Coordinates of C-alpha atoms in Angstrom, one line a residue:
M1 CA 15.1 -20.9 25.1
A2 CA 17.7 -21.2 22.6
A3 CA 19.0 -24.3 24.1
N4 CA 15.3 -26.1 23.4
R5 CA 15.9 -25.6 19.8
V6 CA 16.6 -28.3 17.2
T7 CA 19.0 -27.1 14.6
P8 CA 18.2 -28.1 11.2
V9 CA 20.8 -29.6 8.7
G10 CA 22.8 -27.1 7.0
D11 CA 21.3 -24.5 9.1
T12 CA 24.5 -22.0 9.7
Q13 CA 23.1 -19.5 12.3
D14 CA 20.7 -19.4 15.0
P15 CA 17.4 -17.4 13.9
F16 CA 17.3 -17.2 17.9
A17 CA 20.5 -15.5 18.4
A18 CA 20.4 -12.6 20.2
P19 CA 19.3 -9.6 18.2
G20 CA 20.8 -6.6 20.2
S21 CA 19.6 -3.5 19.4
W22 CA 16.9 -3.6 16.6
F23 CA 16.5 0.0 15.4
G24 CA 20.4 0.5 17.2
T25 CA 23.8 1.5 15.7
R26 CA 24.6 -2.5 16.2
W27 CA 21.7 -3.6 13.7
L28 CA 22.7 -1.0 11.3
V29 CA 26.6 -1.7 11.5
R30 CA 25.6 -5.2 10.6
W31 CA 23.5 -5.1 8.0
V32 CA 25.8 -2.6 6.1
K33 CA 28.6 -5.5 6.3
E34 CA 26.4 -7.8 4.7
H35 CA 27.4 -7.7 1.2
W36 CA 25.3 -10.0 -0.3
L37 CA 22.5 -8.0 0.8
W38 CA 23.1 -5.0 -2.0
P39 CA 22.7 -6.8 -5.0
L40 CA 19.6 -8.4 -4.0
L41 CA 18.1 -4.8 -3.1
A42 CA 19.7 -3.5 -6.3
L43 CA 18.1 -6.3 -8.1
A44 CA 14.6 -5.4 -6.6
A45 CA 15.2 -1.8 -7.5
F46 CA 16.1 -2.3 -11.2
V47 CA 12.7 -4.6 -11.9
R48 CA 10.6 -2.1 -10.2
F49 CA 12.0 1.3 -11.9
Y50 CA 12.4 -0.4 -15.4
D51 CA 9.6 1.3 -17.4
L52 CA 7.9 3.0 -14.4
T53 CA 6.6 5.5 -16.5
A54 CA 5.9 3.4 -19.3
A55 CA 2.3 2.6 -18.7
A56 CA -0.2 5.4 -18.8
I57 CA -1.8 6.1 -15.5
W58 CA -5.1 4.1 -15.4
G59 CA -8.7 4.9 -13.3
D60 CA -7.5 3.0 -10.3
E61 CA -4.2 5.3 -9.9
G62 CA -6.5 8.3 -10.9
S63 CA -9.0 8.0 -8.1
S64 CA -5.7 7.9 -5.8
L65 CA -4.4 11.2 -7.0
L66 CA -7.7 12.7 -6.8
L67 CA -8.2 11.8 -3.5
A68 CA -4.8 12.7 -2.6
R69 CA -5.4 16.8 -3.8
Y70 CA -7.8 17.3 -1.0
S71 CA -5.9 18.0 2.7
L72 CA -5.7 15.8 5.2
S73 CA -9.1 16.1 7.0
E74 CA -10.9 16.1 4.0
I75 CA -9.2 13.1 2.7
W76 CA -10.4 11.4 5.8
K77 CA -13.6 12.0 4.9
H78 CA -14.4 11.4 1.2
A79 CA -12.3 7.7 2.0
A80 CA -14.8 6.7 4.8
F81 CA -17.2 6.7 1.4
D82 CA -14.5 4.9 -0.7
V83 CA -13.5 0.8 -0.7
H84 CA -10.0 1.5 1.3
P85 CA -9.0 3.2 4.4
P86 CA -6.9 6.8 4.2
L87 CA -3.3 6.0 5.4
Y88 CA -2.2 5.3 1.7
F89 CA -4.0 8.3 0.1
M90 CA -2.6 10.8 2.8
L91 CA 1.1 9.6 2.3
L92 CA 0.8 10.3 -1.1
H93 CA -0.7 13.6 -0.6
G94 CA 2.4 14.8 1.5
W95 CA 4.4 13.0 -0.7
I96 CA 3.2 15.0 -3.5
E97 CA 4.1 18.1 -1.3
L98 CA 7.4 16.7 -1.2
F99 CA 8.1 15.7 -5.0
G100 CA 5.4 16.7 -7.4
D101 CA 3.1 15.1 -9.1
G102 CA 4.9 14.0 -12.2
I103 CA 4.5 10.2 -12.9
F104 CA 7.8 9.1 -12.0
A105 CA 7.5 10.6 -8.4
I106 CA 4.2 9.5 -8.1
R107 CA 5.3 6.0 -8.8
C108 CA 8.2 6.3 -6.9
L109 CA 6.3 5.8 -3.3
S110 CA 5.2 1.9 -3.9
A111 CA 8.3 1.4 -5.7
L112 CA 10.3 2.2 -2.8
A113 CA 8.0 0.6 -0.7
G114 CA 8.6 -2.7 -3.2
I115 CA 12.3 -2.4 -2.5
A116 CA 11.8 -2.3 1.1
A117 CA 9.1 -5.3 1.3
V118 CA 11.7 -7.0 -0.3
G119 CA 14.7 -6.5 2.6
M120 CA 11.9 -6.9 4.7
G121 CA 11.3 -10.6 3.6
I122 CA 14.9 -11.2 3.6
W123 CA 15.7 -10.1 7.4
L124 CA 12.2 -12.5 8.2
V125 CA 13.6 -15.3 6.6
D126 CA 17.2 -14.4 7.9
R127 CA 15.3 -14.8 11.7
L128 CA 13.5 -17.9 10.6
A129 CA 15.9 -19.9 8.5
T130 CA 19.7 -20.0 7.3
R131 CA 21.5 -16.5 5.9
R132 CA 21.3 -18.9 2.6
A133 CA 17.7 -19.2 2.7
A134 CA 17.3 -15.9 3.5
F135 CA 19.3 -15.2 0.0
V136 CA 17.1 -17.3 -1.8
A137 CA 14.2 -15.8 -0.5
G138 CA 15.0 -12.0 -1.1
L139 CA 16.1 -13.4 -4.9
L140 CA 12.8 -14.7 -5.3
L141 CA 10.9 -11.9 -3.6
A142 CA 13.3 -9.4 -6.0
L143 CA 11.9 -10.9 -8.9
L144 CA 8.1 -12.0 -8.0
P145 CA 6.3 -10.3 -11.0
T146 CA 3.1 -9.6 -8.6
A147 CA 5.3 -7.7 -6.5
V148 CA 6.9 -5.4 -8.9
R149 CA 3.4 -5.0 -10.9
Y150 CA 1.8 -3.4 -7.8
S151 CA 5.0 -1.6 -6.9
Q152 CA 5.0 0.6 -10.1
E153 CA 1.2 1.7 -9.5
V154 CA -0.1 4.7 -7.7
R155 CA -1.8 2.4 -5.3
M156 CA -1.5 0.9 -1.6
Y157 CA -0.8 -2.4 -2.3
A158 CA 2.9 -2.2 -1.9
L159 CA 3.0 -0.4 1.3
L160 CA 0.7 -2.8 2.4
G161 CA 3.1 -5.9 1.7
L162 CA 5.6 -3.6 3.6
L163 CA 3.7 -3.1 6.7
L164 CA 2.7 -6.9 6.7
I165 CA 5.9 -8.2 6.6
A166 CA 7.6 -5.6 9.0
A167 CA 4.6 -7.0 11.5
S168 CA 5.7 -10.1 11.0
V169 CA 9.6 -9.4 11.7
A170 CA 8.0 -7.6 14.9
L171 CA 6.3 -10.5 16.0
V172 CA 9.2 -12.9 15.3
Y173 CA 11.6 -10.8 17.5
W174 CA 8.7 -10.5 20.4
I175 CA 8.5 -14.3 20.5
R176 CA 12.1 -14.7 21.1
R177 CA 12.5 -12.3 23.4
P178 CA 8.8 -11.4 25.3
Q179 CA 10.2 -9.3 28.1
R180 CA 11.3 -6.7 25.2
H181 CA 7.9 -5.0 25.3
R182 CA 8.9 -2.5 22.0
Y183 CA 8.3 -5.2 19.8
L184 CA 5.3 -5.4 20.3
V185 CA 4.7 -1.8 20.5
V186 CA 6.2 -1.5 16.9
Y187 CA 4.5 -4.8 16.2
T188 CA 0.8 -2.3 17.3
L189 CA 1.7 0.3 15.0
L190 CA 2.5 -1.7 12.0
M191 CA -0.8 -3.9 12.1
S192 CA -2.4 -0.5 12.7
A193 CA -1.0 1.2 9.8
A194 CA -2.1 -1.9 7.5
L195 CA -5.6 -1.6 8.6
Y196 CA -5.7 1.9 7.9
T197 CA -4.1 1.2 4.7
H198 CA -6.5 -1.7 3.3
Y199 CA -9.1 -3.7 5.2
F200 CA -7.6 -7.2 4.1
A201 CA -4.9 -6.5 6.6
V202 CA -7.1 -8.1 9.0
L203 CA -6.4 -11.3 7.3
A204 CA -2.4 -11.0 8.4
A205 CA -3.8 -10.4 12.1
L206 CA -5.4 -13.9 11.5
C207 CA -2.5 -15.5 10.6
H208 CA -0.5 -14.2 13.6
W209 CA -3.4 -15.4 16.1
L210 CA -3.4 -18.8 14.7
Y211 CA 0.7 -19.2 14.3
L212 CA 0.8 -18.4 18.0
I213 CA -2.0 -21.0 18.8
V214 CA -0.2 -23.4 16.5
I215 CA 3.5 -23.1 18.4
R216 CA 1.2 -23.1 21.9
V217 CA -0.2 -26.2 21.0
Q218 CA 2.8 -28.6 19.1
R219 CA 4.6 -31.2 20.7
G220 CA 7.6 -30.8 22.4
Y221 CA 8.5 -27.4 23.7
R222 CA 5.4 -25.1 23.7
F223 CA 5.3 -21.2 23.7
R224 CA 3.0 -19.6 25.8
H225 CA 3.0 -15.9 24.0
I226 CA -0.8 -16.3 23.5
Q227 CA -1.6 -16.4 27.0
R228 CA 0.8 -13.4 28.1
W229 CA -1.1 -10.2 28.9
S230 CA 1.1 -8.0 26.7
W231 CA 0.0 -10.1 23.9
W232 CA -3.6 -9.1 24.6
L233 CA -2.8 -5.8 25.4
A234 CA -1.1 -5.5 22.2
N235 CA -4.0 -6.0 20.6
L236 CA -6.5 -4.4 22.5
A237 CA -3.9 -1.2 21.3
I238 CA -4.8 -2.0 17.7
V239 CA -8.3 -1.9 18.4
A240 CA -8.4 1.1 20.3
L241 CA -6.3 2.9 17.4
Y242 CA -8.5 1.9 14.9
L243 CA -11.9 2.9 16.9
P244 CA -11.3 6.4 15.0
W245 CA -11.9 4.4 11.8
L246 CA -14.6 1.6 12.9
P247 CA -17.6 3.9 12.2
N248 CA -16.5 4.5 8.6
L249 CA -16.1 0.8 7.7
L250 CA -19.7 -0.1 9.7
D251 CA -20.9 2.8 7.4
L252 CA -19.4 1.7 4.3
M253 CA -20.4 -2.1 5.2
Q254 CA -24.2 -1.1 5.3
H255 CA -24.4 0.6 1.9
M256 CA -22.3 -2.2 0.3
E257 CA -25.1 -2.1 -2.2
Q258 CA -24.3 1.6 -3.1
L259 CA -21.2 0.5 -3.9
K260 CA -22.1 -2.2 -6.1
A261 CA -25.0 -0.3 -7.9
G262 CA -21.7 2.8 -8.7
G263 CA -19.5 -0.2 -10.1
D264 CA -17.1 0.4 -7.1
V265 CA -17.4 -3.4 -5.6
G266 CA -18.9 -6.8 -7.2
W267 CA -17.3 -6.4 -10.9
E268 CA -15.2 -9.6 -10.6
P269 CA -16.4 -12.1 -12.3
A270 CA -17.5 -14.9 -10.2
V271 CA -14.9 -17.6 -8.6
T272 CA -15.0 -20.9 -10.4
L273 CA -12.3 -24.2 -8.9
S274 CA -10.1 -23.0 -11.6
S275 CA -9.6 -19.6 -10.2
L276 CA -7.8 -20.5 -7.0
P277 CA -4.6 -22.1 -9.5
S278 CA -5.1 -19.2 -11.8
M279 CA -4.3 -17.0 -8.9
I280 CA -1.0 -18.5 -8.3
W281 CA -0.2 -18.4 -12.1
S282 CA -1.2 -14.7 -12.2
W283 CA 1.1 -14.2 -9.1
L284 CA 3.9 -15.7 -11.0
I285 CA 3.0 -15.2 -15.0
Q286 CA 0.9 -11.9 -15.1
D287 CA -1.6 -14.4 -16.6
D288 CA -4.6 -16.7 -15.8
G289 CA -3.0 -19.6 -17.2
E290 CA -6.2 -20.9 -18.6
S291 CA -4.9 -21.1 -22.0
L292 CA -2.5 -23.8 -20.8
P293 CA -2.8 -27.5 -21.2
M294 CA -4.5 -28.5 -18.1
L295 CA -1.6 -30.7 -16.8
V296 CA 0.6 -28.1 -17.3
F297 CA -2.2 -25.9 -15.5
V298 CA -2.5 -27.9 -12.4
A299 CA 1.0 -28.8 -12.1
L300 CA 2.4 -25.4 -11.2
P301 CA 0.2 -24.9 -8.0
M302 CA 0.7 -28.6 -6.9
A303 CA 4.6 -28.2 -7.0
L304 CA 4.2 -24.8 -4.5
L305 CA 1.9 -27.1 -2.2
A306 CA 4.8 -29.6 -2.5
L307 CA 7.3 -27.1 -1.6
A308 CA 5.3 -25.3 1.3
V309 CA 4.8 -29.4 2.9
V310 CA 8.8 -29.5 2.4
A311 CA 9.3 -26.2 4.2
V312 CA 6.5 -27.2 7.2
M313 CA 7.8 -30.8 7.6
R314 CA 11.1 -30.3 7.8
D315 CA 11.3 -27.4 10.0
L316 CA 12.9 -28.9 12.9
S317 CA 13.2 -25.5 14.7
V318 CA 10.8 -24.7 17.8
S319 CA 9.5 -21.6 16.3
R320 CA 8.3 -23.2 13.3
G321 CA 8.6 -20.6 11.5
S322 CA 7.7 -22.0 8.4
V323 CA 3.9 -22.2 9.7
L324 CA 3.8 -18.8 9.7
L325 CA 4.7 -18.3 6.4
A326 CA 2.6 -21.0 5.4
L327 CA -0.4 -19.4 7.1
Y328 CA 0.5 -16.1 5.9
T329 CA 0.6 -17.1 2.2
G330 CA -2.0 -20.0 2.6
L331 CA -4.8 -18.8 5.0
P332 CA -5.8 -15.3 3.2
L333 CA -5.5 -17.1 -0.3
L334 CA -8.3 -19.9 0.7
L335 CA -10.4 -17.7 2.9
V336 CA -10.6 -14.7 0.2
F337 CA -11.7 -17.9 -2.7
V338 CA -14.0 -19.1 -0.6
V339 CA -15.5 -15.9 0.3
S340 CA -15.6 -14.9 -3.2
F341 CA -18.5 -17.8 -4.0
I342 CA -21.1 -15.5 -2.2
S343 CA -19.5 -12.2 -3.3
P344 CA -16.3 -11.9 -5.8
V345 CA -13.4 -10.0 -4.1
F346 CA -11.1 -12.6 -5.3
I347 CA -8.4 -10.4 -7.1
E348 CA -5.0 -10.4 -7.8
R349 CA -4.0 -6.9 -6.6
Y350 CA -5.9 -7.4 -3.1
L351 CA -3.5 -10.5 -2.3
T352 CA -0.1 -9.2 -4.0
A353 CA 0.7 -8.6 0.0
Y354 CA -0.1 -12.5 0.9
A355 CA 1.9 -13.7 -2.3
L356 CA 5.1 -12.4 -0.7
G357 CA 4.7 -15.1 1.8
L358 CA 5.6 -17.2 -1.6
P359 CA 9.1 -17.2 -2.7
M360 CA 10.0 -16.8 1.5
L361 CA 8.2 -20.5 1.7
A362 CA 9.7 -21.7 -1.1
A363 CA 13.0 -20.3 -0.7
M364 CA 13.2 -22.2 2.9
A365 CA 12.4 -25.4 1.3
V366 CA 15.1 -24.9 -1.2
D367 CA 17.4 -24.7 1.4
R368 CA 16.6 -27.7 3.5
L369 CA 16.5 -29.6 -0.1
Y370 CA 19.8 -28.5 -0.7
S371 CA 21.0 -30.2 2.4
R372 CA 20.1 -33.5 0.8
A373 CA 19.6 -33.0 -2.6
R374 CA 21.8 -30.0 -3.9
L375 CA 21.0 -30.8 -7.8
F376 CA 17.3 -31.2 -7.3
A377 CA 16.9 -27.7 -5.1
L378 CA 18.8 -26.3 -7.8
A379 CA 17.0 -26.8 -10.4
V380 CA 13.7 -25.9 -8.7
L381 CA 15.1 -23.0 -8.2
V382 CA 16.3 -22.3 -11.3
S383 CA 12.7 -23.3 -12.4
L384 CA 11.0 -20.7 -9.8
I385 CA 13.7 -17.9 -11.5
G386 CA 12.6 -19.0 -15.1
V387 CA 8.7 -18.7 -14.3
E388 CA 9.1 -15.4 -12.8
L389 CA 11.1 -14.2 -15.7
V390 CA 8.3 -14.9 -18.1
G391 CA 6.4 -13.0 -15.8
L392 CA 8.7 -10.1 -15.5
S393 CA 8.8 -10.1 -19.3
N394 CA 5.0 -9.9 -19.4
N395 CA 4.9 -7.0 -17.3
A396 CA 7.5 -5.0 -19.4
N397 CA 5.5 -5.8 -22.5
V398 CA 4.3 -2.2 -22.5
D399 CA 3.9 -0.1 -25.8
S400 CA 4.4 3.9 -24.5
N401 CA 3.3 4.9 -27.9
D402 CA 0.2 2.8 -27.5
Q403 CA -1.5 4.6 -24.2
L404 CA -4.0 6.6 -22.7
D405 CA -1.6 10.1 -22.4
R406 CA -1.2 9.9 -26.2
V407 CA -4.8 10.5 -26.7
V408 CA -4.9 13.7 -24.1
N409 CA -1.6 15.1 -25.3
Y410 CA -3.1 15.2 -28.8
V411 CA -6.4 16.8 -27.2
N412 CA -4.5 19.3 -25.4
Q413 CA -2.3 20.5 -28.4
H414 CA -5.2 20.9 -30.4
F415 CA -7.5 22.4 -27.6
L416 CA -9.1 25.5 -28.4
P417 CA -11.1 27.9 -26.0
G418 CA -14.6 27.4 -25.6
D419 CA -14.1 23.5 -26.4
R420 CA -16.0 20.7 -24.3
I421 CA -14.5 17.4 -23.1
I422 CA -17.2 14.8 -22.9
T423 CA -16.0 10.9 -21.1
S424 CA -17.9 8.0 -21.5
D425 CA -16.6 5.9 -18.6
M426 CA -15.9 6.8 -14.9
L427 CA -12.6 5.0 -15.0
W428 CA -11.3 7.2 -18.3
Y429 CA -12.2 10.2 -16.3
L430 CA -9.7 9.5 -13.3
S431 CA -7.3 8.4 -16.1
Y432 CA -8.2 11.7 -18.1
V433 CA -8.1 14.2 -15.5
Y434 CA -4.7 13.5 -14.9
Y435 CA -2.8 14.3 -18.3
D436 CA -5.4 17.2 -19.2
R437 CA -3.7 20.7 -19.5
T438 CA -6.7 22.5 -21.1
G439 CA -7.8 23.9 -18.2
A440 CA -11.3 22.9 -18.8
Q441 CA -14.0 21.3 -16.8
I442 CA -13.6 17.5 -17.8
R443 CA -17.5 16.3 -17.6
L444 CA -18.5 12.8 -17.5
Y445 CA -21.6 11.5 -19.8
T446 CA -24.6 10.1 -17.8
P447 CA -27.3 9.2 -19.8
P448 CA -30.4 7.7 -18.5
T449 CA -31.5 4.3 -18.8
A450 CA -34.2 3.7 -21.0
D451 CA -37.0 3.5 -18.1
G452 CA -35.4 6.6 -17.1
Q453 CA -33.6 5.5 -14.2
T454 CA -29.9 7.6 -13.8
T455 CA -26.7 6.3 -14.5
R456 CA -24.6 8.5 -12.3
P457 CA -22.6 7.1 -9.4
N458 CA -24.3 7.6 -6.2
E459 CA -22.0 9.6 -3.1
Y460 CA -20.0 5.9 -2.2
G461 CA -16.6 4.7 -4.0
F462 CA -15.7 6.8 -6.8
G463 CA -18.6 9.0 -7.0
T464 CA -17.5 10.7 -3.8
L465 CA -14.8 12.2 -6.2
V466 CA -16.9 13.7 -8.6
N467 CA -19.2 17.0 -8.0
R468 CA -22.5 16.7 -9.1
N469 CA -21.5 19.3 -12.2
V470 CA -19.2 17.1 -13.9
Y471 CA -22.0 14.9 -14.9
L472 CA -23.6 15.6 -18.5
D473 CA -27.0 13.6 -18.8
S474 CA -27.7 14.6 -22.3
L475 CA -25.5 15.7 -25.3
A476 CA -28.2 18.0 -26.8
E477 CA -27.3 20.2 -23.7
L478 CA -24.2 20.9 -25.8
Q479 CA -25.9 21.9 -29.2
G480 CA -24.8 25.3 -30.2
Q481 CA -21.8 25.5 -27.8
G482 CA -18.8 24.8 -30.8
R483 CA -16.5 22.0 -30.8
V484 CA -17.1 19.1 -28.3
W485 CA -14.5 16.2 -28.2
L486 CA -15.9 13.2 -27.0
I487 CA -13.7 10.8 -25.5
G488 CA -14.4 6.5 -25.2
T489 CA -13.7 3.3 -26.1
F490 CA -13.4 2.4 -29.9
D491 CA -13.8 -1.3 -29.5
G492 CA -17.2 -1.2 -28.0
P493 CA -20.7 -0.5 -28.5
E494 CA -21.1 3.0 -29.2
E495 CA -21.6 5.2 -25.9
F496 CA -22.7 8.2 -27.0
S497 CA -25.4 7.3 -29.5
P498 CA -27.3 8.9 -30.8
L499 CA -25.3 12.2 -31.9
P500 CA -27.0 15.4 -32.5
A501 CA -27.3 15.8 -36.4
T502 CA -26.3 19.3 -36.0
W503 CA -22.3 17.8 -35.3
Q504 CA -20.1 16.6 -37.7
P505 CA -16.9 14.7 -37.2
S506 CA -13.7 16.9 -37.9
A507 CA -10.7 14.8 -36.1
E508 CA -9.8 11.9 -34.3
I509 CA -6.9 9.9 -32.8
H510 CA -7.1 6.8 -30.6
A511 CA -4.5 4.8 -27.9
G512 CA -4.6 2.6 -25.5
G513 CA -7.8 1.3 -25.7
I514 CA -9.3 4.6 -25.9
K515 CA -10.7 7.1 -28.7
A516 CA -10.7 11.3 -29.0
R517 CA -13.1 12.4 -31.8
L518 CA -13.5 16.0 -32.1
F519 CA -17.1 17.2 -33.4
T520 CA -17.6 20.6 -35.0
P521 CA -21.4 22.3 -35.5
K522 CA -22.2 21.8 -39.2
P523 CA -22.5 24.8 -41.5
R524 CA -26.0 26.4 -41.9
A525 CA -27.7 25.9 -45.2
D526 CA -28.4 29.4 -47.4

């Protein structure tokens, strides 16, 4: 098979060289000796651990922590009513058992997964192209702002990226040595784990199938892997491993309207044609870019598209590895964009795992440009790094003194036995309970609508994490019960209006978009 490969100009290695023992000593020794690899991983670690605890836990992270408090069997049960599968929450449960629930400890799980994903990306490009391309990919992956951001959150997105890139590596190794079924076993386990981590993992499976079709029908050397019984058996095994969760997924799909009613899905604004380039800008600078001049707004996505074309068109290898990366990056982006015209799900964090393909694809293009136009290739690389540094700067723009935890700590310090604490919104509730040290039951204000309809969440989505006795439908229930803390926003309409006439404000503090106000009973008139 290796004899049929046409080596690109500037290629210093054969990506289909015998891999040896994949998980054995030879592989480990080889990579330990790769001194260029460690600075890249150190850079990835630095940007992910920098200011790791600066931002307060927000609502989605709080939901992860609430779910992780349950036993493994209860996590399975409650995740069945949530919008995400259970694997990440189970891992977080075990992680907390080992390292505690301090904010640094719990965010380390994602940070380490993000760093490992950079290593996997380097490994993948090293198999598909040259060592130079692998180095550039590692540099761009280490600095990718969307990957850094979600490597600093107590959510599943960094883990998903790691699993999908690792599965792609296993696929590439199997294509090289299809007789070695252990690569497909690894692929099966990784893809199954990815599907138990996030439902959008199915898009990666689709990309892998399409890639095998492309290399089957391409001109010249044709790979017949998609016709192999082992490939079909591996995918059947993935389905079989997913069957225990399938009834939960089907039930969840039947109750999507309840999820929408609870605000857990469908809250994203409707997409427009500008949403697609905005997503690219969000991946790279953590800003939708829509305030930029139109020419600039369109130029960057078009430039990246041109790089993708260069990577694919100048790929002379028989495996056409650039096609794999192009599909992995572009297909999920386009599919989710189109689907979002029907049901808005075009959300950055859902696609961050696929954004990892963008630096790898760009690295392959830069590598191929370097062979013929070195100065231009270096200018492209410097420009990409500059854009990513802007995004990292935006990520790091967090004022640790203007965060929700400052408000909660104030309440913790001034809390007296018998005080009541009421939050106005589910997301505030999920964040607040992580920092609360009072031991009081934090309650969620859910006043009926004007026509008497309840605003309590149903049992799907975040509602599965909250007991019924947490809800408070009327502030009048608290009259005569002493001091009350109201926790809500301070830049919008009054969430708690009308307040009982017998209350008077006593103290308040605000930070991070949230305000805590203490109300005490008015003195009785003589």
